[in-house]
């Protein structure tokens, strides 16, 4: 990596993390679609076409002997003498890596995890999957130090936006699954999209709108989603139990549905 790579100096780049399950890439198409959206929003040209990129993914997986794990992709605006404004002659720099990794501890799926809540101190374009993740890093560290899996971020209106690397969901008292609409305040998770498809297919009640910390505290169930966390029931928020403090039945059904989806392609 060049010392003057703009990703290194400015966080001027985007990334994707795609799960590899049984040797195949889970939801590759929506990940590529989101990559193109992030690149377009930052006016970074795609480093190569999708067909070539898919070949690079497969070769990277093969050379690293990855059956179950992740592919990490990063595109920065390139290397150029340091100046905040876009350089005239920089070529985007692509990095693709792949590594074996275990799915989250199965105990987390069975018993659920704890979250804390923190103020959302991020910028107003959280819809871009930017490599500039310092607020997310600080939030996750705060969660770890509190013995929690994740930190749910709360905006100025008292609504939960999302976790530091996951999307946030609740199930309301009248059994409606609720998550924030994919606005500029959250990353439109590919896992979120896959879970929404399951919800529609199974005909569960669903409401897409911001929900408050109070609503989350009063929720019957809660859960979070991401490529690496899959779908994990949330059983404690700031130390207080969600519902009866056990993973909710709807969360567990959706988790099963999502795990089947990752294995089905
Ligand atoms: N929200 C944030 C801030 C994230 O960083 C991530 C993933 O890294 C997600 C949500 C979940 O997105 P996905 O389901 O595409 O992994």
Tab-separated table of C-alpha atoms in Angstrom, residues 43 47-48 61 95-96 117 181 187 200 237 264:
chain	number	residue	atom	x	y	z
A	43	UNK	CA	-17.268	9.599	-7.740
A	47	UNK	CA	-11.447	-0.409	-10.923
A	48	UNK	CA	-12.641	-3.211	-13.239
A	61	UNK	CA	-10.970	-17.776	-2.473
A	95	UNK	CA	-7.531	-4.829	-2.777
A	96	UNK	CA	-9.266	-8.195	-2.469
A	117	UNK	CA	-26.694	2.120	23.405
A	181	UNK	CA	-35.985	2.386	6.365
A	187	UNK	CA	-26.045	1.294	5.785
A	200	UNK	CA	-42.304	-10.889	2.804
A	237	UNK	CA	-30.315	-3.600	25.981
A	264	UNK	CA	-29.132	-22.471	-0.557
